[in-house]
């Protein structure tokens, strides 16, 4: 990066956020992509849009005390980072995982600005979470934590202010407890969270949306480059919400998914991973992926999650967590003939891994475009709640499909317009940025 303005903004970000490597990584990637835009648009420099967009509107950090099943008071830390509301109310998930700290929530909130912009729906960017670990907790413990989390958060959110959703560790159960507590505290029924259960305002196809959307985006990218899912071998990391429905859709599109993982290890099934069995294990029984081999002869379990990238495949869909593919894993993928990496998780590839993809001319679908189907469908859930309507599964799925096609087209055309055809990462960053930047400029210095 050579542009003096962008370099000075990046220096400021590094100085202000010294112990937040994930946030600095996310900002660096976006600013590098913006160089040709900034060269062409002195008006955006004049309005100092880039320095404004890298600083959150506000960061809320709070105590979350809750009582465990032994009657002991436990304390976690809660976060909500409202990053940018230039194009709509804040929107973004809540992550519950022991690794959560301010730098993780900030990188996710920053990415969310551009992702939400790409969906074409009016949603600003935010993210929240806590270092609470729902794994191994009873339903009652999870409920008491969620209620305490909302006891503070409720005063900062609202259907036209900020609408949180799920993410790692926050699924339908957690959203249900949070929604119930919000309603209790405010006495108001409103679509304040998305990813709600179907009987109380949730949207059909929201559960499937991120995984399906990932496959719809990837399918567009493959077709634009003369390929398709048909007959291809796919590896998917993770076995949570995104991974599960990516498995279902990739299989429906004619691919064979041969491996999936969790944070302990990975399973290889040369016959193709069995969607119904993985769903039962993960969604109903809340068990580990290793249990899969007991009922699937011919499949094998291996300890250690990064080994999944040594399994030969045509297409890799990382759907677990940030920085899960490093340079070494990317090199093994390329050496084994993988020609496409498309990201279900947020920022799953390190910058060095992305260099390997480009050096090997692999197709690369960046997270903020490829996994935007989840938040897009959350936007559709907000529409249904406001209109007091519920659409059929097919209606929502077909809108999602259309949105993902448009997102690919926007990334493709921005990449071409700025002289980087085929670089969908740059295309996503530029297309996502421009809309928010125009809105910020139009709204003046606020
Ligand atoms: P889930 O909690 O449902 O599943 C997460 C999966 O990733 C689990 O299999 C989990 O294994 C694994 N995982 C989590 N942390 C790690 C880690 N540190 N190392 C290795 N594996 C890990 O989350 P989601 O499926 O909802 O989210 C997955 C990714 O997709 C995240 O990056 C999230 O931000 C992103 N995303 C999610 C959206 C959604 O709609 N849910 C929307 C857009 C992006 P284990 O059970 O062992 O922890």
Coordinates of C-alpha atoms and ligand atoms in Angstrom, one line a residue, residues 95 97 108 115 127 135 166-169 206 210 238-243 261-264 282 288 305 319-322 344-346 371 374, ligand 1:
X95 CA -20.6 -14.5 19.7
X97 CA -17.0 -18.2 23.1
X108 CA -16.3 -8.8 13.3
X115 CA -21.1 -7.2 4.4
X127 CA -21.2 -7.1 16.6
X135 CA -20.5 -25.7 25.9
X166 CA -26.7 -15.4 16.4
X167 CA -23.1 -16.3 15.7
X168 CA -20.7 -18.9 17.2
X169 CA -22.3 -20.2 20.4
X206 CA -32.9 -18.3 8.4
X210 CA -25.6 -18.7 5.8
X238 CA -16.7 -26.8 11.5
X239 CA -19.9 -28.7 12.1
X240 CA -22.0 -25.8 13.5
X241 CA -24.8 -23.9 11.9
X242 CA -23.0 -22.6 8.8
X243 CA -21.1 -25.8 8.1
X261 CA -14.6 -30.9 11.9
X262 CA -15.0 -29.3 15.3
X263 CA -12.4 -27.7 17.5
X264 CA -11.1 -31.1 18.6
X282 CA -25.0 -31.4 16.4
X288 CA -19.0 -34.0 19.2
X305 CA -8.7 -29.6 13.6
X319 CA -16.9 -22.6 8.2
X320 CA -15.5 -22.7 11.7
X321 CA -13.5 -19.6 12.8
X322 CA -11.0 -16.8 12.1
X344 CA -18.4 -19.4 5.4
X345 CA -16.6 -18.3 8.6
X346 CA -15.5 -14.7 9.1
X371 CA -21.3 -15.6 4.0
X374 CA -27.1 -15.1 7.0
Ligands
LIG1 P1 -21.5 -22.5 15.6 O1 -21.2 -22.2 17.0 O2 -22.8 -23.1 15.2 O3 -20.4 -23.5 15.1 C1 -19.0 -23.2 15.1 C2 -18.2 -24.4 14.6 O4 -16.9 -24.0 14.4 C3 -18.2 -25.5 15.5 O5 -18.1 -26.7 14.8 C4 -17.0 -25.3 16.4 O6 -16.5 -26.4 17.0 C5 -16.1 -24.7 15.4 N1 -15.1 -23.8 16.0 C6 -15.5 -22.7 16.8 N2 -14.4 -22.1 17.2 C7 -13.3 -22.8 16.8 C8 -11.9 -22.7 17.0 N3 -11.4 -21.7 17.7 N4 -11.2 -23.7 16.4 C9 -11.7 -24.6 15.7 N5 -13.0 -24.8 15.5 C10 -13.8 -23.9 16.0 O7 -21.2 -21.2 14.8 P2 -21.6 -20.7 13.3 O8 -21.7 -21.9 12.5 O9 -22.8 -19.9 13.5 O10 -20.4 -19.8 12.9 C11 -19.3 -20.3 12.2 C12 -18.6 -19.2 11.5 O11 -19.4 -18.5 10.6 C13 -18.1 -18.0 12.4 O12 -16.9 -17.5 11.9 C14 -19.2 -17.0 12.3 O13 -18.8 -15.7 12.6 C15 -19.6 -17.1 10.9 N6 -20.9 -16.7 10.4 C16 -22.0 -17.2 11.0 C17 -23.2 -16.7 10.6 C18 -24.5 -17.3 11.1 O14 -25.6 -17.0 10.5 N7 -24.5 -18.2 12.1 C19 -23.4 -15.6 9.6 C20 -22.1 -15.2 9.0 C21 -20.9 -15.7 9.5 P3 -16.7 -26.6 18.6 O15 -18.1 -27.1 18.7 O16 -15.7 -27.7 19.0 O17 -16.5 -25.3 19.3

